[in-house]
XYZ file of C-alpha atoms in Angstrom:
358
model
C 96.629 152.998 44.485
C 99.042 150.114 44.893
C 98.140 147.254 47.339
C 100.793 147.066 50.553
C 101.496 143.498 50.813
C 100.825 141.985 54.163
C 103.430 141.436 57.196
C 104.661 137.570 56.736
C 103.255 136.058 59.548
C 105.911 134.842 62.676
C 103.297 132.230 64.289
C 104.075 128.762 64.534
C 108.030 129.778 62.937
C 109.306 129.939 66.323
C 113.611 130.381 66.860
C 115.172 127.461 68.308
C 117.049 129.624 71.278
C 120.023 128.431 72.532
C 119.675 127.554 76.496
C 120.994 130.297 78.977
C 123.777 129.553 80.480
C 123.415 128.463 84.317
C 124.915 131.084 86.466
C 127.362 129.187 89.343
C 126.574 129.831 92.902
C 128.985 130.256 94.845
C 130.686 127.748 97.284
C 130.260 129.895 100.349
C 126.067 129.672 99.609
C 126.642 125.790 100.505
C 129.146 126.047 103.212
C 127.266 126.478 106.709
C 130.277 126.304 108.809
C 134.293 125.800 107.901
C 136.849 126.141 111.019
C 140.418 125.502 112.041
C 141.127 122.955 114.889
C 144.925 123.269 116.323
C 145.565 120.980 119.303
C 141.806 120.502 120.061
C 140.867 123.983 119.669
C 139.205 126.267 117.019
C 141.028 128.749 115.754
C 139.591 131.931 115.743
C 138.527 134.238 112.593
C 136.693 133.241 110.068
C 138.352 130.976 106.684
C 137.115 129.943 103.517
C 137.700 126.516 102.748
C 140.300 126.915 100.383
C 142.175 129.234 102.530
C 141.682 126.725 105.737
C 142.968 124.037 104.114
C 146.594 126.396 102.599
C 146.348 127.460 106.469
C 146.757 123.895 107.543
C 149.010 123.009 105.307
C 151.712 126.069 105.752
C 150.773 124.992 109.831
C 151.734 121.127 109.302
C 149.479 120.648 112.103
C 145.473 120.532 112.820
C 143.020 119.563 109.979
C 140.161 121.373 108.680
C 136.398 120.554 109.162
C 133.850 121.915 106.335
C 129.820 121.679 106.659
C 128.288 121.561 103.654
C 123.969 121.983 103.450
C 122.929 120.292 99.870
C 125.424 121.523 97.369
C 125.249 121.203 94.088
C 127.961 119.966 91.378
C 129.838 122.509 90.913
C 129.659 123.558 94.509
C 130.721 119.663 95.253
C 133.659 119.969 92.655
C 135.513 123.162 94.403
C 135.315 121.675 97.130
C 136.970 118.569 95.714
C 139.649 120.153 94.070
C 140.715 121.705 97.203
C 140.443 118.153 99.338
C 141.445 116.263 96.163
C 138.286 114.053 97.029
C 137.724 110.944 94.603
C 135.191 111.632 91.742
C 133.226 108.216 92.662
C 132.597 109.617 95.940
C 131.939 113.502 95.088
C 129.405 112.121 92.821
C 127.168 110.502 95.652
C 127.469 113.453 97.647
C 125.738 115.688 95.452
C 123.086 113.141 94.800
C 121.079 112.453 97.854
C 118.853 109.160 98.657
C 122.189 107.404 99.109
C 122.620 103.593 100.674
C 124.528 103.586 103.716
C 128.176 102.085 102.974
C 131.717 102.749 103.912
C 134.136 103.484 101.134
C 137.842 104.322 100.999
C 139.878 106.023 99.067
C 143.985 105.813 100.074
C 143.879 107.961 103.055
C 140.342 109.524 102.220
C 137.294 107.166 104.080
C 133.887 108.413 102.589
C 130.580 107.648 105.152
C 127.518 107.167 104.050
C 124.294 108.028 106.646
C 120.778 108.091 106.360
C 119.123 110.383 108.853
C 115.757 109.868 110.105
C 113.273 112.687 111.614
C 109.722 111.775 113.026
C 107.520 114.099 111.691
C 104.560 114.974 114.374
C 100.963 113.315 113.287
C 97.592 112.851 114.564
C 96.845 109.289 115.834
C 94.832 107.111 113.164
C 95.539 109.412 109.983
C 97.004 108.519 106.806
C 100.334 111.103 106.913
C 103.629 110.550 107.142
C 105.458 109.234 109.671
C 109.353 108.983 109.521
C 111.347 111.859 107.698
C 114.631 110.863 105.854
C 118.082 112.488 104.823
C 121.153 111.640 104.125
C 125.141 112.984 105.592
C 127.852 112.208 104.248
C 131.260 112.527 106.069
C 134.726 113.026 104.252
C 137.847 112.341 106.642
C 141.335 112.343 105.656
C 144.299 113.306 107.292
C 144.118 117.078 107.821
C 140.296 117.539 106.644
C 137.533 116.249 107.427
C 133.986 116.717 105.196
C 130.616 116.859 105.894
C 127.526 116.822 103.136
C 124.047 116.847 104.588
C 120.703 116.795 102.713
C 117.269 116.890 104.690
C 116.244 119.913 106.410
C 116.299 117.851 109.793
C 119.471 116.390 111.667
C 121.925 119.512 112.015
C 125.356 118.887 112.778
C 125.536 122.921 114.712
C 125.368 121.090 117.987
C 127.153 118.121 116.919
C 130.380 120.952 116.164
C 129.562 122.535 119.477
C 129.331 119.501 121.830
C 133.603 119.031 119.595
C 134.726 122.504 120.441
C 133.546 121.423 124.290
C 135.203 118.655 124.567
C 138.977 119.735 123.210
C 140.303 116.059 124.302
C 138.353 114.236 121.702
C 138.945 116.761 118.819
C 142.787 116.008 119.872
C 142.273 112.667 117.695
C 141.735 114.757 114.767
C 139.139 114.187 111.695
C 138.327 110.890 112.649
C 136.866 112.602 116.140
C 134.203 114.339 113.870
C 133.706 111.042 111.808
C 132.502 108.972 115.323
C 131.011 112.479 116.766
C 128.892 112.518 113.314
C 127.544 108.639 113.409
C 127.233 108.995 117.154
C 124.642 111.647 116.628
C 123.033 109.961 113.976
C 122.615 106.530 115.386
C 121.219 108.141 118.691
C 118.474 110.290 116.763
C 117.762 106.971 115.620
C 116.940 106.006 119.458
C 114.949 109.181 119.537
C 112.627 108.034 116.311
C 112.228 104.454 117.414
C 111.039 105.709 120.733
C 108.322 107.845 119.302
C 106.861 105.060 116.877
C 107.046 102.650 119.658
C 104.627 105.099 121.466
C 102.450 105.245 118.145
C 102.260 101.531 118.032
C 101.386 101.349 121.637
C 98.176 103.492 121.123
C 97.420 101.826 118.099
C 97.577 98.412 120.046
C 95.524 100.146 122.887
C 92.886 101.259 119.931
C 92.691 97.835 118.628
C 91.639 95.849 121.325
C 89.554 98.465 123.013
C 85.763 96.974 122.964
C 83.262 98.564 120.863
C 86.075 101.011 119.120
C 86.259 101.839 115.669
C 89.374 100.206 113.789
C 90.760 102.370 110.927
C 92.862 99.352 109.121
C 94.525 102.376 106.970
C 96.261 103.884 109.655
C 98.057 100.440 110.317
C 99.195 99.682 106.993
C 100.404 103.450 107.034
C 102.397 102.997 110.225
C 103.914 99.499 108.816
C 104.743 101.119 105.468
C 106.976 103.801 107.405
C 108.188 101.204 109.889
C 109.482 99.580 106.775
C 110.812 103.099 105.348
C 113.028 103.768 108.788
C 114.256 100.172 108.690
C 115.469 100.747 105.171
C 117.370 103.557 106.162
C 118.990 101.982 110.053
C 119.601 98.527 108.873
C 122.340 99.262 106.400
C 124.568 101.232 108.598
C 125.439 97.735 111.072
C 128.184 96.863 108.160
C 129.583 99.904 107.695
C 130.149 100.663 111.327
C 131.078 96.995 111.839
C 133.651 97.952 109.706
C 134.628 100.733 111.260
C 135.522 99.462 114.970
C 136.830 96.117 113.801
C 138.707 96.582 110.540
C 142.160 97.922 112.192
C 143.982 98.881 108.839
C 141.358 101.530 108.164
C 143.519 105.233 109.187
C 141.255 105.476 112.485
C 143.039 106.071 116.485
C 142.581 103.023 117.991
C 140.759 104.978 121.062
C 138.395 106.035 118.699
C 137.649 102.484 116.920
C 136.700 102.405 120.580
C 133.968 104.850 120.645
C 132.603 103.149 116.880
C 132.417 100.237 118.519
C 129.807 101.423 121.839
C 127.865 103.476 118.510
C 127.673 99.956 116.679
C 126.471 98.392 119.725
C 123.983 101.162 120.299
C 123.142 101.010 116.439
C 122.343 97.171 116.705
C 119.911 97.733 119.805
C 117.885 100.256 117.557
C 117.985 98.068 114.624
C 116.625 95.150 116.692
C 114.301 97.119 118.051
C 112.603 98.121 114.938
C 112.239 94.780 113.437
C 110.219 94.119 116.273
C 108.094 96.973 115.382
C 107.907 95.096 112.203
C 106.389 92.071 113.460
C 104.233 93.744 116.276
C 102.782 95.630 113.420
C 102.112 92.162 111.424
C 100.690 90.603 114.268
C 98.331 94.079 114.613
C 97.117 94.128 111.312
C 96.010 90.218 111.986
C 94.309 91.269 115.116
C 92.525 93.875 113.313
C 91.349 91.581 110.654
C 90.088 89.176 113.154
C 87.974 91.821 114.853
C 86.795 93.458 112.282
C 85.610 89.975 110.872
C 83.976 89.046 114.484
C 81.993 92.932 114.076
C 80.908 91.743 111.055
C 79.789 88.395 112.295
C 77.904 90.145 114.690
C 76.370 92.127 112.366
C 75.554 89.757 110.425
C 73.536 87.724 113.327
C 71.640 90.476 114.203
C 70.637 91.173 111.161
C 69.527 87.650 110.141
C 67.701 87.418 113.678
C 65.587 90.679 112.634
C 64.976 88.955 109.446
C 63.656 86.049 110.812
C 61.256 88.011 113.173
C 59.952 89.640 110.253
C 59.458 86.609 107.725
C 56.771 85.514 110.484
C 54.263 88.345 109.741
C 54.949 88.260 106.433
C 54.364 84.819 105.955
C 51.325 84.829 107.764
C 50.196 87.844 105.946
C 50.968 85.795 102.875
C 48.563 82.364 103.860
C 45.789 85.077 104.431
C 46.093 86.793 101.480
C 45.294 84.135 99.216
C 42.129 83.647 97.522
C 40.638 81.234 99.181
C 36.701 80.701 100.325
C 37.138 78.109 103.282
C 40.615 79.215 105.898
C 39.839 79.042 109.452
C 38.630 81.545 111.689
C 38.478 83.941 107.817
C 34.375 84.818 108.160
C 34.852 84.982 112.665
C 34.499 88.290 113.446
C 37.882 87.319 116.271
C 39.321 85.642 113.253
C 41.937 89.243 112.699
C 42.938 89.370 116.797
C 43.366 86.291 117.534
C 45.949 85.708 114.666
C 47.471 89.152 115.020
C 47.860 87.799 118.512
C 49.157 85.183 117.769
C 51.776 86.556 115.064
C 52.760 88.956 117.926
C 53.664 86.291 120.522
C 55.439 84.418 118.316
C 57.558 87.353 117.172
C 58.244 88.169 120.792
C 59.421 84.143 121.399
C 61.750 84.564 118.824
C 62.979 87.905 120.268
C 63.701 86.368 123.431
C 65.238 83.813 122.117
C 67.722 85.457 119.918
C 68.631 88.294 122.998
C 68.904 85.240 125.169
C 71.409 83.841 122.886
C 73.043 87.371 122.420
C 71.925 87.702 118.456
C 70.357 90.653 119.522
């Protein structure tokens, strides 16, 4: 019978498949809230960002506030088209972990802030203490766009607080810029107070007698303070520019409020610097205490070795193979040598104990 030829093997002959096209996620998925504010009050109804901007342009008054949470490139490009945002600022808004800065693109201000959050943890444990994120704020003549990265420092409370004070919203989009900056700096103060409590507990543990010290937990806390300082301190220059540079498109009253925010930021920044210095001194104190504990242990070990050396020496001497040795053949020799050995050991013990070696 004719043989059937074997089927060709497809093993190892993989075909290159083109990558599947990425399905764009609607911009509305990244929008947390979108509202129109006219004369300090929020207009009723729900608006998309494009409809809200069109409504403001038709009215010739008011402004739009759009809040976004972790938008992707496609979503941010849609927002940029609606509000005419600069591509460089849009790129920074998509990427997280940006350094705090202030940039101006014509009539649009772009402010980057680092957010921090205190993570509850057990004392003397190696765990994360400070969690960081980002908030970017775009402000133009008739819009404010906030972009948030991270799961903390939400802005829903900021929006609600502003809506309860129409007199502040009357200043326009710059009121949103001030409210967000003030909210972020207030969160710095709260985190600094929590970290300060941790440092005080660590100091109490270090300077408590006969308390075990975990040097790794001190280093962990110091590392988290360094992370906190890197997030907080660079914001000082942008806040100073917002409060003191008159050519920026900001109302005079908002600049006064921003100067107050800058003062609060300076206070918390100095406190964080003090934390770093305190932890450095705490590390030195902990290392010194560990050195003292080690010296105490070594003295105790040396004292016991000295006591144990006496019977070892006597046993070694009388273990030598000599015929003539003192009290070697006497019936009371063993007991005399034993009593003398115990007496010397007891004398050494009393001496070491009086000198606090035992």
